[in-house]
Amino acid sequence: MAKIIVAAPPITGELAPLLQLARGLAERGHRITVLTGSRFRERVEGAGLAFKAVTGVADFDDRLVSEDPERLKLAPGPDQLNYDWTTFFAAPVPDLHAALQELLAEDPDQYLISNAVWLGAFPTALGAPGLRPRRWVAVTAVPLPLSSDDTTFFGPVPVGPGEDQAAANRAGNEQFAQMMAPTQARLVEILNSLGATQEFPPFVDATVRLPDATAALTVPGFEFERSDAPDSLHLVGILPTRSAPDWEPPSWWPELDGSRPVVVVTQGTIANADLSQLVEPTLTGLADQDVTVVAALGREPDALSVPVPENARVAEFIPFDVLLPKADLFITNGGMGGTQQAIAAGVPAIVAGLTEDKPANAARVAYHGLGINMQTATPTPEAVAAAVQLALKDADIRENVQKLVPVYAAHDALGEIERLTVGEPSA
């Protein structure tokens, strides 16, 4: 048994995989303390895990981020991205550092597993006074931002015949670093104020390079290849979908019998406030197609503002571990978890998303031929229908996806992260 602190920002999408990981490690006998925002206390303790709340500006409510008046003044793009990073990831560093120090002062014999964008371990890693965990492993559930001569965040830069690919990628990465210069400057200021003595590398690289090890919840063949990645980076696969033992199939479940293609559409469990972005265009666009559409809404069905076509079925929740094996195509706004779960189940993806990490996931799907990048968050019904027809007929897409199924199956993400943290997995 090891004593492990599991830390994540109080952001639902960032905390969810770490909390799933924490449960799995606890089931293997480790003593877990989850360090995150106070609003998640009930959820953490309900899972049987010890809880410690962060304080100060680190303890924000992610449900209110979209209503932040200062943020609303900024158009999506560099200004908003820098605002998000400086406000929700950089500014909390002193409070995160203090909370980690309190836990380590109570018991120095603890390991740390953090979300990669939880920056509370940065100060001591860079020479600031304080205690360090026995070992620090960062886990990232979003596409790797790590700069490389081989690629950028969105893939290799397109080049013409005879042009230097590595030079083009370096220029692309430098352009991104310049775009994020306000965040870099703010982080340097905060880290210096806490007593950091070592030079701070570009922060997107630091999230991967500073920890003792970084576990990326992905596999080769979905992530872009980086021949110059540090040895501390490990692609460990994805966490298994947790079953829902109390879920009962709806009355229409036997209709998913393979007699015609099943197209699943979802906007996830967070970005589903406006179903007109993707779910409704899919229902409308495929209404006259010879497919069965299953819309997993993540919210109540009466939120739909369009009639449900005869060939469609809707539900608030359907466990992916039982739905995806019946699917032929997965239409998503591009969250990394759902997209990879589909591909791991052998289901090609159509991705339509332009916020957070969604465009980067869509870029990976397109680059590796695993589906279609619609390059918009609000496709028309006609565009959805055309993409579905193309994806269902494209044998290369299906072959590429099928090649990745055994790659995902070969990984035990929980066991690999346990090994990276404390040594060989427990029996």
Coordinates of C-alpha atoms in Angstrom, one line a residue:
M1 CA 0.0 0.0 0.0
A2 CA 1.2 3.5 -0.9
K3 CA -0.1 6.9 0.3
I4 CA -1.0 8.9 -2.8
I5 CA -2.2 12.5 -3.2
V6 CA -4.4 12.8 -6.3
A7 CA -4.7 16.5 -7.3
A8 CA -6.7 18.1 -10.1
P9 CA -8.2 21.6 -10.8
P10 CA -11.8 22.0 -9.8
I11 CA -12.9 21.6 -13.4
T12 CA -15.2 18.8 -14.1
G13 CA -13.5 17.6 -17.2
E14 CA -10.1 17.7 -15.7
L15 CA -11.1 16.1 -12.4
A16 CA -13.2 13.2 -13.8
P17 CA -10.3 11.0 -15.1
L18 CA -8.2 11.7 -12.0
L19 CA -11.1 10.7 -9.8
Q20 CA -11.7 7.5 -11.8
L21 CA -7.9 6.8 -11.4
A22 CA -8.1 7.5 -7.7
R23 CA -11.0 5.0 -7.3
G24 CA -9.1 2.4 -9.2
L25 CA -5.9 2.9 -7.1
A26 CA -8.0 2.7 -3.9
E27 CA -9.5 -0.6 -5.1
R28 CA -5.9 -1.8 -5.5
G29 CA -5.2 -1.1 -1.8
H30 CA -3.6 2.3 -1.9
R31 CA -4.5 5.1 0.5
I32 CA -5.8 8.0 -1.5
T33 CA -6.3 11.7 -0.7
V34 CA -8.0 13.8 -3.4
L35 CA -6.9 17.4 -3.5
T36 CA -9.3 19.7 -5.4
G37 CA -12.1 22.3 -5.1
S38 CA -14.5 22.3 -2.2
R39 CA -17.6 21.7 -4.3
F40 CA -16.4 18.2 -5.1
R41 CA -16.2 17.1 -1.5
E42 CA -19.4 15.1 -1.5
R43 CA -18.5 13.4 -4.8
V44 CA -15.0 12.4 -3.6
E45 CA -16.1 11.2 -0.1
G46 CA -19.0 9.4 -1.7
A47 CA -16.5 7.4 -3.6
G48 CA -14.9 6.4 -0.3
L49 CA -11.8 8.6 -0.7
A50 CA -10.2 11.1 1.7
F51 CA -10.7 14.7 0.6
K52 CA -8.8 18.0 1.1
A53 CA -10.1 21.2 -0.3
V54 CA -7.9 23.9 -1.8
T55 CA -8.6 27.4 -0.7
G56 CA -8.3 31.0 -2.0
V57 CA -8.5 31.6 -5.8
A58 CA -7.8 28.0 -6.4
D59 CA -11.2 27.1 -5.1
F60 CA -13.4 28.4 -7.9
D61 CA -16.6 27.0 -9.4
D62 CA -16.1 25.9 -13.0
R63 CA -19.8 26.1 -13.7
L64 CA -19.5 29.9 -13.5
V65 CA -16.6 30.3 -15.9
S66 CA -18.8 30.9 -18.9
E67 CA -20.5 33.7 -17.0
D68 CA -17.3 35.5 -16.0
P69 CA -17.9 39.1 -17.1
E70 CA -14.2 39.8 -17.9
R71 CA -14.0 36.6 -19.9
L72 CA -17.2 37.5 -21.9
K73 CA -15.5 40.6 -23.1
L74 CA -12.9 38.5 -25.0
A75 CA -13.4 36.9 -28.3
P76 CA -12.4 33.2 -28.5
G77 CA -8.8 33.0 -29.5
P78 CA -5.5 34.0 -28.0
D79 CA -6.9 36.7 -25.7
Q80 CA -9.5 34.4 -24.2
L81 CA -7.0 31.5 -24.0
N82 CA -4.4 33.6 -22.1
Y83 CA -7.2 34.8 -19.8
D84 CA -8.2 31.3 -19.0
W85 CA -4.7 30.1 -18.3
T86 CA -3.7 33.1 -16.2
T87 CA -7.0 33.1 -14.2
F88 CA -7.7 29.4 -13.7
F89 CA -4.3 27.7 -13.8
A90 CA -1.6 30.3 -13.1
A91 CA -3.2 32.5 -10.4
P92 CA -4.1 29.5 -8.2
V93 CA -0.5 28.3 -8.0
P94 CA 0.4 29.9 -4.6
D95 CA -2.8 28.3 -3.0
L96 CA -2.2 25.0 -4.7
H97 CA 1.4 25.0 -3.5
A98 CA 0.3 25.8 0.0
A99 CA -2.3 23.0 0.1
L100 CA 0.3 20.5 -1.2
Q101 CA 2.8 21.6 1.4
E102 CA 0.2 21.1 4.2
L103 CA -0.5 17.6 3.1
L104 CA 3.2 16.7 2.9
A105 CA 4.0 18.4 6.2
E106 CA 1.4 16.1 7.8
D107 CA 3.0 13.0 6.2
P108 CA 6.1 13.4 3.9
D109 CA 5.8 9.8 2.8
Q110 CA 3.4 10.4 0.1
Y111 CA 3.4 10.2 -3.7
L112 CA 1.7 12.7 -6.0
I113 CA -0.4 12.1 -9.1
S114 CA -1.7 15.3 -10.6
N115 CA -3.6 16.4 -13.6
A116 CA -1.0 17.8 -16.0
V117 CA -2.5 21.3 -15.8
W118 CA -2.5 21.3 -12.0
L119 CA 0.5 23.4 -11.4
G120 CA 0.9 23.2 -7.6
A121 CA 4.1 21.1 -7.7
F122 CA 5.9 23.5 -10.1
P123 CA 7.4 25.7 -7.4
T124 CA 9.4 23.1 -5.5
A125 CA 10.3 21.3 -8.8
L126 CA 12.0 24.6 -9.8
G127 CA 13.9 25.1 -6.5
A128 CA 11.4 26.9 -4.3
P129 CA 11.5 26.1 -0.6
G130 CA 9.2 23.2 0.5
L131 CA 8.7 19.5 0.6
R132 CA 8.5 17.3 -2.4
P133 CA 6.5 14.1 -2.8
R134 CA 8.3 10.8 -3.0
R135 CA 7.5 10.8 -6.7
W136 CA 5.4 13.1 -9.0
V137 CA 3.5 11.7 -11.9
A138 CA 1.4 14.0 -14.1
V139 CA -1.6 12.6 -16.0
T140 CA -2.9 14.3 -19.1
A141 CA -6.3 13.5 -20.5
V142 CA -6.0 16.0 -23.4
P143 CA -3.9 16.1 -26.5
L144 CA -0.2 16.6 -25.8
P145 CA 0.9 20.2 -26.3
L146 CA 4.6 19.2 -26.2
S147 CA 6.5 21.1 -28.8
S148 CA 8.7 18.9 -31.2
D149 CA 10.6 19.1 -34.4
D150 CA 8.2 16.5 -35.6
T151 CA 4.9 18.2 -34.9
T152 CA 2.9 21.0 -33.4
F153 CA -0.2 20.8 -31.1
F154 CA -2.3 20.5 -34.2
G155 CA 0.0 18.2 -36.2
P156 CA 2.9 18.6 -38.6
V157 CA 2.9 22.0 -40.4
P158 CA 2.0 21.5 -44.1
V159 CA 5.1 22.0 -46.3
G160 CA 5.8 22.0 -50.0
P161 CA 8.2 19.8 -51.9
G162 CA 11.8 20.3 -50.7
E163 CA 10.8 22.4 -47.7
D164 CA 12.2 21.6 -44.2
Q165 CA 9.5 19.9 -42.2
A166 CA 11.4 20.2 -38.9
A167 CA 12.0 23.9 -39.4
A168 CA 8.4 24.5 -40.2
N169 CA 7.3 22.7 -37.1
R170 CA 9.8 24.7 -34.9
A171 CA 8.4 27.9 -36.4
G172 CA 4.8 26.8 -35.7
N173 CA 5.7 25.9 -32.1
E174 CA 7.5 29.2 -31.6
Q175 CA 4.5 31.0 -32.9
F176 CA 2.3 29.3 -30.4
A177 CA 4.7 30.1 -27.6
Q178 CA 4.6 33.8 -28.6
M179 CA 0.9 33.7 -28.6
M180 CA 0.9 32.4 -25.0
A181 CA 3.6 34.9 -23.8
P182 CA 1.3 36.6 -21.4
T183 CA 0.6 33.3 -19.6
Q184 CA 4.3 32.5 -19.6
A185 CA 5.2 35.9 -18.1
R186 CA 2.6 35.6 -15.3
L187 CA 3.7 32.1 -14.4
V188 CA 7.4 33.2 -14.2
E189 CA 6.3 36.1 -11.9
I190 CA 4.3 33.8 -9.6
L191 CA 7.0 31.1 -9.4
N192 CA 9.7 33.7 -8.7
S193 CA 7.6 35.2 -5.9
L194 CA 7.5 31.7 -4.3
G195 CA 11.2 31.3 -4.4
A196 CA 11.8 29.3 -7.6
T197 CA 15.5 29.4 -8.6
Q198 CA 15.6 27.4 -11.8
E199 CA 14.7 28.7 -15.3
F200 CA 11.1 28.0 -16.2
P201 CA 10.7 26.4 -19.6
P202 CA 7.7 27.2 -21.9
F203 CA 4.8 26.2 -19.7
V204 CA 3.1 23.9 -22.3
D205 CA 6.3 21.9 -22.4
A206 CA 6.8 22.2 -18.6
T207 CA 3.5 20.4 -18.0
V208 CA 5.1 17.3 -19.6
R209 CA 8.8 17.7 -18.8
L210 CA 8.9 18.9 -15.1
P211 CA 7.2 15.8 -13.5
D212 CA 9.2 12.7 -12.7
A213 CA 6.9 11.0 -15.2
T214 CA 4.0 12.0 -17.4
A215 CA 1.3 9.5 -18.3
A216 CA -0.7 10.5 -21.4
L217 CA -4.1 8.9 -21.7
T218 CA -3.7 8.0 -25.3
V219 CA -1.8 5.6 -27.6
P220 CA 0.6 5.8 -30.6
G221 CA -1.6 6.0 -33.7
F222 CA -3.9 8.6 -32.1
E223 CA -1.3 11.0 -30.7
F224 CA 1.2 12.6 -33.1
E225 CA 4.6 11.0 -33.1
R226 CA 7.5 12.8 -31.4
S227 CA 10.9 11.3 -31.8
D228 CA 12.4 13.9 -29.5
A229 CA 10.0 13.4 -26.6
P230 CA 11.6 12.9 -23.2
D231 CA 12.0 9.4 -21.8
S232 CA 9.7 10.5 -18.9
L233 CA 6.7 10.6 -21.3
H234 CA 4.6 7.5 -21.5
L235 CA 1.5 6.8 -23.6
V236 CA -0.5 4.5 -21.4
G237 CA -3.8 4.0 -23.2
I238 CA -7.2 5.0 -21.8
L239 CA -9.0 4.3 -18.6
P240 CA -11.7 1.7 -19.0
T241 CA -15.3 2.9 -19.1
R242 CA -16.9 2.3 -15.7
S243 CA -20.1 0.2 -16.0
A244 CA -23.4 1.5 -14.7
P245 CA -24.9 -1.6 -12.9
D246 CA -28.2 0.1 -12.2
W247 CA -28.8 1.1 -15.9
E248 CA -31.6 -0.7 -17.7
P249 CA -31.9 -0.8 -21.5
P250 CA -34.8 1.2 -23.0
S251 CA -37.6 -0.6 -24.7
W252 CA -36.1 0.2 -28.1
W253 CA -32.8 -1.4 -27.3
P254 CA -33.5 -4.6 -29.4
E255 CA -33.8 -2.4 -32.5
L256 CA -30.0 -2.1 -32.4
D257 CA -29.7 -5.5 -34.0
G258 CA -27.3 -4.8 -36.8
S259 CA -30.0 -4.7 -39.5
R260 CA -28.9 -1.2 -40.4
P261 CA -26.0 1.2 -39.4
V262 CA -26.2 2.7 -36.0
V263 CA -25.0 6.3 -35.7
V264 CA -24.4 7.6 -32.2
V265 CA -24.3 11.4 -31.6
T266 CA -23.4 13.2 -28.4
Q267 CA -22.2 16.6 -27.2
G268 CA -20.8 15.0 -24.0
T269 CA -21.9 15.7 -20.4
I270 CA -20.6 19.3 -20.2
A271 CA -20.9 21.2 -23.5
N272 CA -24.5 20.1 -24.0
A273 CA -26.4 23.3 -23.1
D274 CA -27.1 24.1 -26.7
L275 CA -28.1 20.9 -28.5
S276 CA -28.7 22.9 -31.8
Q277 CA -24.9 22.8 -32.3
L278 CA -24.5 19.2 -33.2
V279 CA -27.3 16.8 -31.9
E280 CA -30.2 18.6 -33.6
P281 CA -28.4 19.0 -37.0
T282 CA -27.6 15.3 -36.8
L283 CA -31.2 14.3 -36.1
T284 CA -32.5 16.5 -38.9
G285 CA -29.8 15.7 -41.4
L286 CA -30.2 11.9 -41.0
A287 CA -34.0 11.8 -40.8
D288 CA -34.4 10.3 -44.3
Q289 CA -31.3 8.1 -44.2
D290 CA -31.3 4.3 -43.8
V291 CA -29.6 4.5 -40.4
T292 CA -30.7 4.4 -36.8
V293 CA -29.6 7.5 -34.9
V294 CA -29.0 7.2 -31.1
A295 CA -28.6 10.5 -29.4
A296 CA -27.0 10.4 -25.9
L297 CA -28.0 13.8 -24.7
G298 CA -26.3 14.0 -21.3
R299 CA -29.5 15.9 -20.2
E300 CA -33.2 15.6 -20.3
P301 CA -34.7 14.7 -23.7
D302 CA -37.3 17.5 -23.6
A303 CA -34.3 19.9 -24.1
L304 CA -34.6 19.2 -27.8
S305 CA -36.1 21.9 -29.9
V306 CA -36.7 19.8 -33.0
P307 CA -39.0 16.7 -33.4
V308 CA -37.3 13.3 -33.0
P309 CA -37.4 11.6 -36.4
E310 CA -38.8 8.1 -36.8
N311 CA -35.3 6.6 -37.3
A312 CA -33.9 8.2 -34.1
R313 CA -33.9 7.3 -30.4
V314 CA -32.9 9.6 -27.6
A315 CA -31.9 9.1 -24.0
E316 CA -30.4 11.2 -21.3
F317 CA -27.7 8.6 -20.6
I318 CA -26.5 5.4 -22.1
P319 CA -23.3 3.7 -20.9
F320 CA -20.7 3.8 -23.6
D321 CA -19.5 0.3 -22.7
V322 CA -22.8 -1.2 -23.9
L323 CA -23.6 1.4 -26.6
L324 CA -20.4 1.6 -28.6
P325 CA -20.2 -2.1 -29.5
K326 CA -23.5 -1.6 -31.3
A327 CA -22.4 1.5 -33.1
D328 CA -21.1 1.9 -36.7
L329 CA -20.2 5.7 -36.4
F330 CA -19.7 8.2 -33.6
I331 CA -20.5 11.9 -34.0
T332 CA -19.0 14.0 -31.3
N333 CA -18.0 17.6 -30.5
G334 CA -14.6 16.2 -29.9
G335 CA -13.9 15.5 -26.2
M336 CA -10.8 13.3 -26.0
G337 CA -12.4 10.7 -23.7
G338 CA -15.4 9.9 -25.8
T339 CA -13.5 10.1 -29.1
Q340 CA -10.9 7.6 -28.0
Q341 CA -13.5 5.3 -26.4
A342 CA -15.2 5.1 -29.7
I343 CA -12.0 4.4 -31.7
A344 CA -10.9 1.8 -29.1
A345 CA -14.2 0.1 -29.7
G346 CA -13.6 0.1 -33.5
V347 CA -16.0 3.0 -34.3
P348 CA -14.9 5.8 -36.6
A349 CA -15.5 9.4 -35.4
I350 CA -16.9 12.5 -37.0
V351 CA -15.7 15.4 -35.0
A352 CA -17.3 18.9 -34.9
G353 CA -15.7 21.1 -32.2
L354 CA -13.8 24.4 -32.0
T355 CA -13.3 25.0 -28.3
E356 CA -10.9 23.8 -25.6
D357 CA -8.9 20.7 -26.9
K358 CA -11.6 19.7 -29.4
P359 CA -9.9 21.1 -32.6
A360 CA -6.7 19.2 -31.6
N361 CA -8.6 16.0 -31.2
A362 CA -10.3 16.5 -34.5
A363 CA -6.9 17.2 -36.1
R364 CA -5.6 13.8 -34.8
V365 CA -8.7 12.0 -36.1
A366 CA -8.2 13.5 -39.6
Y367 CA -4.4 13.1 -39.7
H368 CA -4.5 9.4 -38.8
G369 CA -7.5 8.7 -41.0
L370 CA -9.8 7.6 -38.2
G371 CA -12.8 9.7 -39.3
I372 CA -13.7 13.1 -40.4
N373 CA -12.9 16.6 -39.1
M374 CA -15.8 18.9 -39.9
Q375 CA -13.8 22.0 -39.0
T376 CA -16.8 23.6 -37.4
A377 CA -18.7 23.4 -34.1
T378 CA -22.1 24.0 -35.8
P379 CA -22.4 21.9 -39.0
T380 CA -25.5 22.1 -41.1
P381 CA -27.8 19.1 -41.3
E382 CA -26.7 18.7 -44.9
A383 CA -23.0 18.7 -44.0
V384 CA -23.7 16.1 -41.3
A385 CA -25.5 13.8 -43.7
A386 CA -22.7 14.1 -46.3
A387 CA -20.1 13.3 -43.7
V388 CA -22.0 10.3 -42.5
Q389 CA -22.4 8.9 -46.0
L390 CA -18.7 9.4 -46.7
A391 CA -17.5 7.8 -43.4
L392 CA -19.8 4.8 -43.7
K393 CA -18.5 4.1 -47.2
D394 CA -14.8 4.8 -46.6
A395 CA -13.0 1.4 -46.2
D396 CA -9.7 3.1 -45.4
I397 CA -11.2 4.8 -42.3
R398 CA -12.6 1.6 -41.0
E399 CA -9.3 -0.2 -41.6
N400 CA -7.3 2.5 -39.8
V401 CA -9.7 2.3 -36.8
Q402 CA -9.5 -1.4 -36.7
K403 CA -5.7 -1.3 -36.6
L404 CA -5.9 0.7 -33.4
V405 CA -8.3 -1.5 -31.5
P406 CA -5.6 -4.0 -30.4
V407 CA -3.3 -1.1 -29.6
Y408 CA -5.8 0.3 -27.1
A409 CA -6.5 -3.2 -25.8
A410 CA -2.8 -3.9 -25.1
H411 CA -2.7 -1.1 -22.5
D412 CA -3.8 -1.2 -18.9
A413 CA -3.7 2.6 -18.1
L414 CA -4.4 2.1 -14.4
G415 CA -1.7 -0.5 -14.0
E416 CA 0.8 1.5 -16.0
I417 CA 0.2 4.7 -14.0
E418 CA 0.5 2.7 -10.7
R419 CA 3.8 1.3 -11.9
L420 CA 5.1 4.8 -12.9
T421 CA 4.1 6.1 -9.4
V422 CA 5.0 3.4 -6.9
G423 CA 6.7 0.6 -8.8
E424 CA 5.3 -2.7 -10.0
P425 CA 1.4 -3.0 -9.9
S426 CA 0.0 -4.8 -6.9
A427 CA -1.2 -8.3 -7.3

